[in-house]
PDB file of C-alpha atoms in Angstrom:
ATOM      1  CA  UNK A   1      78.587 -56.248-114.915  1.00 42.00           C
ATOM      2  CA  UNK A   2      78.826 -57.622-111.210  1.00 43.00           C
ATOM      3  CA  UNK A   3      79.704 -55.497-108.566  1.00 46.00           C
ATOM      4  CA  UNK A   4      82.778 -55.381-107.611  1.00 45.00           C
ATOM      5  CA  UNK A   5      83.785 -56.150-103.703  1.00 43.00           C
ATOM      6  CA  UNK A   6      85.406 -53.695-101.996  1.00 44.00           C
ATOM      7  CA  UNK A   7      89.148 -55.094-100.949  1.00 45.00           C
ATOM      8  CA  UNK A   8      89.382 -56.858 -97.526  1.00 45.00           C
ATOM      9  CA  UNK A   9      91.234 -54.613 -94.617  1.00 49.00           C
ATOM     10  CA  UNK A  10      94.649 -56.686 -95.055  1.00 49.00           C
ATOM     11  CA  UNK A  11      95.737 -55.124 -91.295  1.00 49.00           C
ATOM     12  CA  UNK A  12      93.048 -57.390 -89.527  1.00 53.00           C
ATOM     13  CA  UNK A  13      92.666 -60.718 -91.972  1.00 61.00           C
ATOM     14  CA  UNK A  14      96.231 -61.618 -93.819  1.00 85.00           C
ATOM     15  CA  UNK A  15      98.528 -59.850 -91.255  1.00 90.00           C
ATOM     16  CA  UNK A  16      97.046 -60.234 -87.480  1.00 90.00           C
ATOM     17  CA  UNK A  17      97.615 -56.989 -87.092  1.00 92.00           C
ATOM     18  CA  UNK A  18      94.160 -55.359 -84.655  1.00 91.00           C
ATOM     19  CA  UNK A  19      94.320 -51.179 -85.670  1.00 90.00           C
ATOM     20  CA  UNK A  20      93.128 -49.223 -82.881  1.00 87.00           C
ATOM     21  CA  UNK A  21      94.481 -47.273 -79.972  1.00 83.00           C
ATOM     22  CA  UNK A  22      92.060 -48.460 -77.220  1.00 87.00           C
ATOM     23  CA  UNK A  23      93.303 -51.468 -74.538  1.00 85.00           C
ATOM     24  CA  UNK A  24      91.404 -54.201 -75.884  1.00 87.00           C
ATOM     25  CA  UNK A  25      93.469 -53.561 -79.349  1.00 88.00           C
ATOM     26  CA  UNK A  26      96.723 -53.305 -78.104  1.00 86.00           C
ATOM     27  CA  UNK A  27      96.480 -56.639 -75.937  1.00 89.00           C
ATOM     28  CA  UNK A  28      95.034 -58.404 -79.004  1.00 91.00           C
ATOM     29  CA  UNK A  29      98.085 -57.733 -80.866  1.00 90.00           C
ATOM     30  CA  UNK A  30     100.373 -58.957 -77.999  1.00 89.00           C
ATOM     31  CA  UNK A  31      98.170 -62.289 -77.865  1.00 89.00           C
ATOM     32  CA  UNK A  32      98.712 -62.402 -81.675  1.00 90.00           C
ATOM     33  CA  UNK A  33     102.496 -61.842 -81.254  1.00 90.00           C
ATOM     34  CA  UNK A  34     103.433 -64.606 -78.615  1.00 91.00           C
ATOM     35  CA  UNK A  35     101.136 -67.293 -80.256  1.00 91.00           C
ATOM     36  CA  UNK A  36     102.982 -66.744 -83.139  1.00 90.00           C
ATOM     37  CA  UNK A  37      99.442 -65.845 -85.521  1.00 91.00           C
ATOM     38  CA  UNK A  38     101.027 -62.378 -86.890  1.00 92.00           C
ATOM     39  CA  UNK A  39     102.826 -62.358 -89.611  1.00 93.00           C
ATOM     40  CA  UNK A  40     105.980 -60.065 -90.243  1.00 91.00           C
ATOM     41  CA  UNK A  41     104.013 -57.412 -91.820  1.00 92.00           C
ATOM     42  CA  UNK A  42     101.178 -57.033 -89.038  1.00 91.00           C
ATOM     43  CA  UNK A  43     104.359 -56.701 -86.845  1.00 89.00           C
ATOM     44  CA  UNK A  44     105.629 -54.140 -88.641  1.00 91.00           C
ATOM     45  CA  UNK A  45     102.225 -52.344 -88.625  1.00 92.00           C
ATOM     46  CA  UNK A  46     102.097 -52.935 -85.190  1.00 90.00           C
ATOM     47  CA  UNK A  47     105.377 -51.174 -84.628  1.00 90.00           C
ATOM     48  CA  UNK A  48     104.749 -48.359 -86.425  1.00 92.00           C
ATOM     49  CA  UNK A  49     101.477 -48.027 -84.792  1.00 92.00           C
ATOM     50  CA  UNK A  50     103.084 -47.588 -81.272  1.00 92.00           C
ATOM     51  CA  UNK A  51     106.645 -45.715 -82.204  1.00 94.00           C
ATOM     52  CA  UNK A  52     103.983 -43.071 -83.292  1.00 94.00           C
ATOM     53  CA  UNK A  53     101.647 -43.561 -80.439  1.00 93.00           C
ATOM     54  CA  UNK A  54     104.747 -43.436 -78.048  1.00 95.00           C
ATOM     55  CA  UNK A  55     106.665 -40.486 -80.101  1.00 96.00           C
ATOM     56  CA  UNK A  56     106.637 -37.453 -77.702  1.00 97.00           C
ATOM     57  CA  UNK A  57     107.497 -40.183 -74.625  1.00 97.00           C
ATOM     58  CA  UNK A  58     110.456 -41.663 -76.202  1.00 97.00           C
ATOM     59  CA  UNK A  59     112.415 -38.564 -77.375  1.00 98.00           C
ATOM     60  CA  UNK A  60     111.162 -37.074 -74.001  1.00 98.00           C
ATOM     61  CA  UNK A  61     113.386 -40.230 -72.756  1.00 98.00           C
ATOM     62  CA  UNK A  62     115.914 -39.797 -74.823  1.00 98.00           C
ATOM     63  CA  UNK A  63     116.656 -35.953 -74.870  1.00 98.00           C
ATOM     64  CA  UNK A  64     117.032 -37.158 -71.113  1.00 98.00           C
ATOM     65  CA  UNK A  65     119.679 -39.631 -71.567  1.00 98.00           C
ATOM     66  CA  UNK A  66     121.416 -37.683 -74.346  1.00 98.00           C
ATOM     67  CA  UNK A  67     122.220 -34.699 -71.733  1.00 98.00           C
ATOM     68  CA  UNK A  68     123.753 -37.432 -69.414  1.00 98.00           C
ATOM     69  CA  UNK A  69     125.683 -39.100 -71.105  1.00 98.00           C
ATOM     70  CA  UNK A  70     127.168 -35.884 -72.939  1.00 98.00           C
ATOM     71  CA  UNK A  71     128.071 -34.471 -69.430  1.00 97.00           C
ATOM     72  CA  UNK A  72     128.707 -37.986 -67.402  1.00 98.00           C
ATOM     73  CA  UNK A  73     130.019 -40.945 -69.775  1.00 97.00           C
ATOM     74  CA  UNK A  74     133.304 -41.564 -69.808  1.00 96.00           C
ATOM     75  CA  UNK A  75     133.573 -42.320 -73.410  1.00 96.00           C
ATOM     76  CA  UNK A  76     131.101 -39.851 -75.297  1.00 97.00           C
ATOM     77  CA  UNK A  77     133.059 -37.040 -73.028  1.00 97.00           C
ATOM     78  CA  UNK A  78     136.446 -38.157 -74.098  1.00 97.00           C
ATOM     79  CA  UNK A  79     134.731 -38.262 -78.002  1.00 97.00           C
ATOM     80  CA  UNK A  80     133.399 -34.524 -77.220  1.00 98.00           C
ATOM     81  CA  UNK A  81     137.157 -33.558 -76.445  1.00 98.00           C
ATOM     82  CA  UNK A  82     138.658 -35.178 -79.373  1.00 97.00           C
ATOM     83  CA  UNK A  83     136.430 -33.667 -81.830  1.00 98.00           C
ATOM     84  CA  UNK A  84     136.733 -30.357 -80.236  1.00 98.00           C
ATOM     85  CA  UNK A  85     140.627 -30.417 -80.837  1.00 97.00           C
ATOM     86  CA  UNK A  86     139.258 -30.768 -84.280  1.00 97.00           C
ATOM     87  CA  UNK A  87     137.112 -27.450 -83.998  1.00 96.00           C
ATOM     88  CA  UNK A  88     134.247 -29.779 -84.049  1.00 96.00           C
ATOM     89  CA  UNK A  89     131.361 -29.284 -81.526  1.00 97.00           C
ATOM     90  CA  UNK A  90     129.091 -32.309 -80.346  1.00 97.00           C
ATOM     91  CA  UNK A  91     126.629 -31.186 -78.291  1.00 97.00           C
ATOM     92  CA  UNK A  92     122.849 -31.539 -77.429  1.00 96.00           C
ATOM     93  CA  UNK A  93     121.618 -29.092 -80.017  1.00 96.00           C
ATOM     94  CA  UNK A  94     123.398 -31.218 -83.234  1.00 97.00           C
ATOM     95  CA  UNK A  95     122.375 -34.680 -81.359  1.00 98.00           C
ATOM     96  CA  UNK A  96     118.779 -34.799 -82.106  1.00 98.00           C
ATOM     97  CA  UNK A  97     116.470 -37.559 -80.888  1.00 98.00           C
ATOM     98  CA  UNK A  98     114.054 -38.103 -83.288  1.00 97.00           C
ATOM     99  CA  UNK A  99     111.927 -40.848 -84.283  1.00 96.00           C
ATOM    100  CA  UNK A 100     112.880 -42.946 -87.191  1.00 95.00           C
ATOM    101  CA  UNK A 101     111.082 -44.880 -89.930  1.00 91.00           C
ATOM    102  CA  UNK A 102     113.835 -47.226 -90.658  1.00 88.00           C
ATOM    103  CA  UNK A 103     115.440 -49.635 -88.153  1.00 85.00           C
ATOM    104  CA  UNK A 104     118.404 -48.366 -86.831  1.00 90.00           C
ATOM    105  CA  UNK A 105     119.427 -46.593 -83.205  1.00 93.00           C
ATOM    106  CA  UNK A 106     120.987 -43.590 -85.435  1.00 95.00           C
ATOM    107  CA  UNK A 107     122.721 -42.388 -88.171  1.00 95.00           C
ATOM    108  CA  UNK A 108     125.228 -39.200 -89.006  1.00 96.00           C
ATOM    109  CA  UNK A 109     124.673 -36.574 -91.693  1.00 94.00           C
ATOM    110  CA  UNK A 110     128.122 -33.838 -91.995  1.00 93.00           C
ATOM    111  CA  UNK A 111     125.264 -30.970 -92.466  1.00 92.00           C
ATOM    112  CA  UNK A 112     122.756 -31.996 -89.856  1.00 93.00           C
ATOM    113  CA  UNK A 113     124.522 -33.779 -86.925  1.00 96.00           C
ATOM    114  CA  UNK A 114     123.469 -37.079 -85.156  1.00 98.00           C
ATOM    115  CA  UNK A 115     120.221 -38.470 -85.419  1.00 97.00           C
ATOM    116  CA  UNK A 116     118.872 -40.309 -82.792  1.00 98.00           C
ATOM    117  CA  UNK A 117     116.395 -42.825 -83.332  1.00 97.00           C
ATOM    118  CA  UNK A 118     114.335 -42.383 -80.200  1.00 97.00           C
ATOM    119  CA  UNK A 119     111.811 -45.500 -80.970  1.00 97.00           C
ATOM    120  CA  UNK A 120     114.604 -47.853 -81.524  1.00 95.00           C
ATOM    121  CA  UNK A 121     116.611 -47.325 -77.963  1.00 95.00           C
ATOM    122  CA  UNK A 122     116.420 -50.040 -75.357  1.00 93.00           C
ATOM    123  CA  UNK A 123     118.311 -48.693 -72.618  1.00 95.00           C
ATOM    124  CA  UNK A 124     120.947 -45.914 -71.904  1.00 96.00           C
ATOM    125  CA  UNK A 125     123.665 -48.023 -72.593  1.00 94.00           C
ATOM    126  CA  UNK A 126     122.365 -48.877 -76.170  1.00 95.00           C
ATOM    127  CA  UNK A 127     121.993 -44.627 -76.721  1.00 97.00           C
ATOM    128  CA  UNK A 128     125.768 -44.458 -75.332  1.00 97.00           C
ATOM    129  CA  UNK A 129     127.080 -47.152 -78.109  1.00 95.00           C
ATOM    130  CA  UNK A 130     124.460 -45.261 -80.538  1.00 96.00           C
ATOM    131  CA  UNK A 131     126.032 -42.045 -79.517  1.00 98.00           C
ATOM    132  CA  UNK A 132     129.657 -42.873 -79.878  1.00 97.00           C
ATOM    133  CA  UNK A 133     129.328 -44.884 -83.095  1.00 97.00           C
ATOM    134  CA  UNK A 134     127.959 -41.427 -84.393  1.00 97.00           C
ATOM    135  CA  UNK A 135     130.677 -39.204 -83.391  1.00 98.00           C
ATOM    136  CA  UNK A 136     133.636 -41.605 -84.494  1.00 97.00           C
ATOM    137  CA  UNK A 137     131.971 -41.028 -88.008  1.00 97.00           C
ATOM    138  CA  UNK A 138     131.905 -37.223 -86.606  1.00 97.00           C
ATOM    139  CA  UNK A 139     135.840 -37.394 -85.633  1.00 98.00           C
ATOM    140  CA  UNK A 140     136.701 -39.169 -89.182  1.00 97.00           C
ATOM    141  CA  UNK A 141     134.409 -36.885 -91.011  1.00 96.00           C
ATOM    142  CA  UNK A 142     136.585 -33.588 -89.483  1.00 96.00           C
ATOM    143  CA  UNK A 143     140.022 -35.503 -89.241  1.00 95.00           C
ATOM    144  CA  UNK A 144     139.510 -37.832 -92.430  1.00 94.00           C
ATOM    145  CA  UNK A 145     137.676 -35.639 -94.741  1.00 87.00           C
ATOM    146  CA  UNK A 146     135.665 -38.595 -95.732  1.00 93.00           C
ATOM    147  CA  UNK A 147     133.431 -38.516 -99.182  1.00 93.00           C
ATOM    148  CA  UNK A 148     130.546 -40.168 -97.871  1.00 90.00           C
ATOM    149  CA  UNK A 149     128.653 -39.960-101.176  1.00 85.00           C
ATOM    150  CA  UNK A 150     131.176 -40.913-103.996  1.00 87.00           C
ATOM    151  CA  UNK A 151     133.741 -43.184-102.123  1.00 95.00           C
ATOM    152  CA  UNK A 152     132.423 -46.750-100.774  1.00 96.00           C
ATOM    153  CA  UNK A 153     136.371 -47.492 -99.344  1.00 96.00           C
ATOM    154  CA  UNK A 154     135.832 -43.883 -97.048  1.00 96.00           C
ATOM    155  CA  UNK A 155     132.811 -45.084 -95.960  1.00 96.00           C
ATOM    156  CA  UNK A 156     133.470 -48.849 -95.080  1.00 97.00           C
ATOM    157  CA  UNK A 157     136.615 -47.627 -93.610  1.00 97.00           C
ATOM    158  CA  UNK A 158     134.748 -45.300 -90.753  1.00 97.00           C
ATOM    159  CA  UNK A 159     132.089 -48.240 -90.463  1.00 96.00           C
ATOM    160  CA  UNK A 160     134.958 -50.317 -89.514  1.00 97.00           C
ATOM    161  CA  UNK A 161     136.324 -47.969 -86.747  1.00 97.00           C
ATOM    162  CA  UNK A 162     132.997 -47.017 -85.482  1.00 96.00           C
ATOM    163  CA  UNK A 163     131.564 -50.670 -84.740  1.00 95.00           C
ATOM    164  CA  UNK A 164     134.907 -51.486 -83.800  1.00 95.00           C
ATOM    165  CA  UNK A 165     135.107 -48.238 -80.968  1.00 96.00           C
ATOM    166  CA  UNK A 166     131.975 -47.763 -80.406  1.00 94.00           C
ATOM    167  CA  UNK A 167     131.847 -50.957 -77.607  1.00 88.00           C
ATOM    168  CA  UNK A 168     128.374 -51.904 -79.814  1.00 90.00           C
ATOM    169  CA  UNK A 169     130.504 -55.309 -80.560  1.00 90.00           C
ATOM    170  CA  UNK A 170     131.619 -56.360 -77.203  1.00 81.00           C
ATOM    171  CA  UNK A 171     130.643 -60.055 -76.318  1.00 62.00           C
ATOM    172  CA  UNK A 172     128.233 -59.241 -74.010  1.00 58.00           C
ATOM    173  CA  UNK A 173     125.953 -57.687 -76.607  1.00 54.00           C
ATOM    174  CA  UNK A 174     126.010 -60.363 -79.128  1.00 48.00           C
ATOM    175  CA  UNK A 175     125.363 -62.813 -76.858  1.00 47.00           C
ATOM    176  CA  UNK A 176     122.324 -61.670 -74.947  1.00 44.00           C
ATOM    177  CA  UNK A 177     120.667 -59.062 -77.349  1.00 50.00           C
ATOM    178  CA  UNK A 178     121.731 -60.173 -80.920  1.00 48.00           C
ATOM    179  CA  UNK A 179     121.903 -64.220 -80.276  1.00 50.00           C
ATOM    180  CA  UNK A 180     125.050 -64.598 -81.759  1.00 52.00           C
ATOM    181  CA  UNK A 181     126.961 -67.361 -79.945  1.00 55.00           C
ATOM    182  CA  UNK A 182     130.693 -67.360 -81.558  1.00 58.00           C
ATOM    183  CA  UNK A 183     133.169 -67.894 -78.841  1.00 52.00           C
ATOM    184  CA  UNK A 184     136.274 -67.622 -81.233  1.00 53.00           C
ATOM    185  CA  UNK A 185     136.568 -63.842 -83.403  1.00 72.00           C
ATOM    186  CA  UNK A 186     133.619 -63.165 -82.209  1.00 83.00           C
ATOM    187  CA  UNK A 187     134.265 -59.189 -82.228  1.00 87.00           C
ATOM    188  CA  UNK A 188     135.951 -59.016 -85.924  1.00 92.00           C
ATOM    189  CA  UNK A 189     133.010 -60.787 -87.298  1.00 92.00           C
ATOM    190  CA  UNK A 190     130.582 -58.394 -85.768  1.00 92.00           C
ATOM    191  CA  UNK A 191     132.590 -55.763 -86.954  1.00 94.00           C
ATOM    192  CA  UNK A 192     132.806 -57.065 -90.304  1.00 95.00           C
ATOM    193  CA  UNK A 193     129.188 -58.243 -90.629  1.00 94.00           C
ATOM    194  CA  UNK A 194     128.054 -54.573 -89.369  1.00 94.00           C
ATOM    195  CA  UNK A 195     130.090 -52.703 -91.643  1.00 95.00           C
ATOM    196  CA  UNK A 196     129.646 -54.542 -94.329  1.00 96.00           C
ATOM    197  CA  UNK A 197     125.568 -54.394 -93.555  1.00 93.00           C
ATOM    198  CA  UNK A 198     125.388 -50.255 -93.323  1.00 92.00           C
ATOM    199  CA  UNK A 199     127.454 -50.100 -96.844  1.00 93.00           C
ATOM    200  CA  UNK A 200     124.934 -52.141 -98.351  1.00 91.00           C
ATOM    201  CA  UNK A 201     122.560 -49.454 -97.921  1.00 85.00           C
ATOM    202  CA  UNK A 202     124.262 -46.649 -99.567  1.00 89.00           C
ATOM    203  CA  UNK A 203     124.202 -45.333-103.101  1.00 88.00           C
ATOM    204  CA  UNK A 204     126.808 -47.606-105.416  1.00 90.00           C
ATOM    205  CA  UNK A 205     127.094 -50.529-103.445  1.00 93.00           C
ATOM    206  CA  UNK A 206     125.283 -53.413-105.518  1.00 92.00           C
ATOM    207  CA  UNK A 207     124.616 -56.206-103.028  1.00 94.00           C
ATOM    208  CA  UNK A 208     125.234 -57.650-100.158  1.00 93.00           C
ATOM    209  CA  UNK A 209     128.374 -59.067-101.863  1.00 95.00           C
ATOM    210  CA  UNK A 210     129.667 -56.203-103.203  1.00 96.00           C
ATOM    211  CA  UNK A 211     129.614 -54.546 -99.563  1.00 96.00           C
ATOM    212  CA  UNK A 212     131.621 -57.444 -98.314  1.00 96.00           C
ATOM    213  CA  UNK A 213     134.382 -56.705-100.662  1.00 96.00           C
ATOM    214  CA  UNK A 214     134.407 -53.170 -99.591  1.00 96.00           C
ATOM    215  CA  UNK A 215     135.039 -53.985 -96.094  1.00 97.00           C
ATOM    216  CA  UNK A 216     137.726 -57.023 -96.949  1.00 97.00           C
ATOM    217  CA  UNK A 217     140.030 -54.176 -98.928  1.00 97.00           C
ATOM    218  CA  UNK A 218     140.069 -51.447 -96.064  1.00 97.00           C
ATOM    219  CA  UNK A 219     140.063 -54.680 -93.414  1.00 97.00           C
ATOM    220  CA  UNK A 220     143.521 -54.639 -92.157  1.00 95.00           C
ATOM    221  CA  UNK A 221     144.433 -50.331 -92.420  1.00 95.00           C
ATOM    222  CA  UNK A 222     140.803 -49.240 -90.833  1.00 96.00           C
ATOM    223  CA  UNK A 223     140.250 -52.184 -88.076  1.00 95.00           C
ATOM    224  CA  UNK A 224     143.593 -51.486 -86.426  1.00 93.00           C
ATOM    225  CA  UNK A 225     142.984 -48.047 -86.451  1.00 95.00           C
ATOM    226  CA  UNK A 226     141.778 -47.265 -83.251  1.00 95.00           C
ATOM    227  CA  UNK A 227     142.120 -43.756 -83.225  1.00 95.00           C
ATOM    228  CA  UNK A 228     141.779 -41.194 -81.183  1.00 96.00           C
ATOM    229  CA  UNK A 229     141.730 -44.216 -78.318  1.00 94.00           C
ATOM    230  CA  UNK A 230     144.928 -45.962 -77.326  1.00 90.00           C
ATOM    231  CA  UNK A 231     143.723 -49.097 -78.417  1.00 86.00           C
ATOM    232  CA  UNK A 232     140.023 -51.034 -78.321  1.00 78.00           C
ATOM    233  CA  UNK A 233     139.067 -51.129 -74.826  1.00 61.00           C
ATOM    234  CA  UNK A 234     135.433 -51.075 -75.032  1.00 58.00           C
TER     235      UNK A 234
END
């Protein structure tokens, strides 16, 4: 019987993707990137390879702009006070910058607090939408006693109010970072296209349809509730 060959290193030959930690490595993959000769997998490989390279740097970062904006920012001090009158406590031991496998800025959890995703922030401005899409779902979670697990409507409902609060769908945003160039209801479908894209990911919703339903039968209560703000000014 022939011998069989070992399997070819797929990070190097199908993806693009150079492993390695030294200079010569790292600038390899950048060439690879802009010329357009790594595929989606060698990026993600690539991405994975430097959110761990960069881990203690980035949460260093963020743990930085966390304690700002918790004592400074307008917003995130006005959600801190709201959830407080709720005997609710957001504060920088429950808001923990940490980094993330999957591709989102954060995510809330009733029993562990806000999660960070340290390797997905741009700026401080992205952590400050992060921040107070995460404690809207904090505020609804105390005031709303939402079933996160065994109700899709509770949870489409808060998605709704946080993307709509949060400021992460101004116009600004979607223009320059996400590429989106509607002119006309620009911010509703944001709202609705977010929403409708973190249901999708939780237990019970079947597809990217199904989500979309979810979101069109809580549309008109949850959107205009802008609660605890006046009204959306973000």
């Amino acid at each position: 019987m022939p011998e069989a060959e070992p399997p070819s290193n797929p990070s190097s030959k199908d993806t693009g993707y150079t492993p390695g930690d030294d200079n010569f490595s790292r600038w390899r993959n950048v060439f690879a990137i802009l010329t357009g000769s790594m595929t989606q997998e060698g990026k993600e490989l690539y991405r994975v390879a430097r959110d761990e390279r960069n881990e203690e740097a980035d949460c260093k970062r963020c743990e930085k702009q966390r304690d700002y904006l918790l004592q400074y920012s307008p917003v995130i001090r006005f959600m801190r006070d709201n959830i407080a009158q709720l005997n609710g406590d957001i504060n920088s031991t429950n808001v923990r910058c940490r980094r993330c496998t999957t591709r989102q800025s954060g995510g809330f959890d009733p029993d562990y607090g806000i999660r960070i995703c340290a390797n997905e922030l741009r700026n401080r401005k992205h952590l400050e939408d992060t921040l107070a899409h995460e404690m809207i779902h904090a505020y609804d979670h105390l005031r709303f006693k939402i079933d996160w697990r065994g109700n899709l409507r509770h949870a489409a409902c808060t998605e709704i109010r946080a993307s709509t609060l949060s400021g992460e769908c101004r116009w600004t945003r979607e223009f320059f970072v996400r590429g989106q160039r509607n002119l006309t209801q620009q911010h509703q479908e944001c709202v609705r296209r977010r929403a409708a894209l973190s249901l999708k990911g939780r237990p019970g919703c079947k597809d990217d349809v199904h989500a979309a339903q979810i979101v069109n039968e809580v549309w008109d209560s949850c959107y205009g509730d802008t609660r605890p703000f006046d009204e959306i000014y973000r």
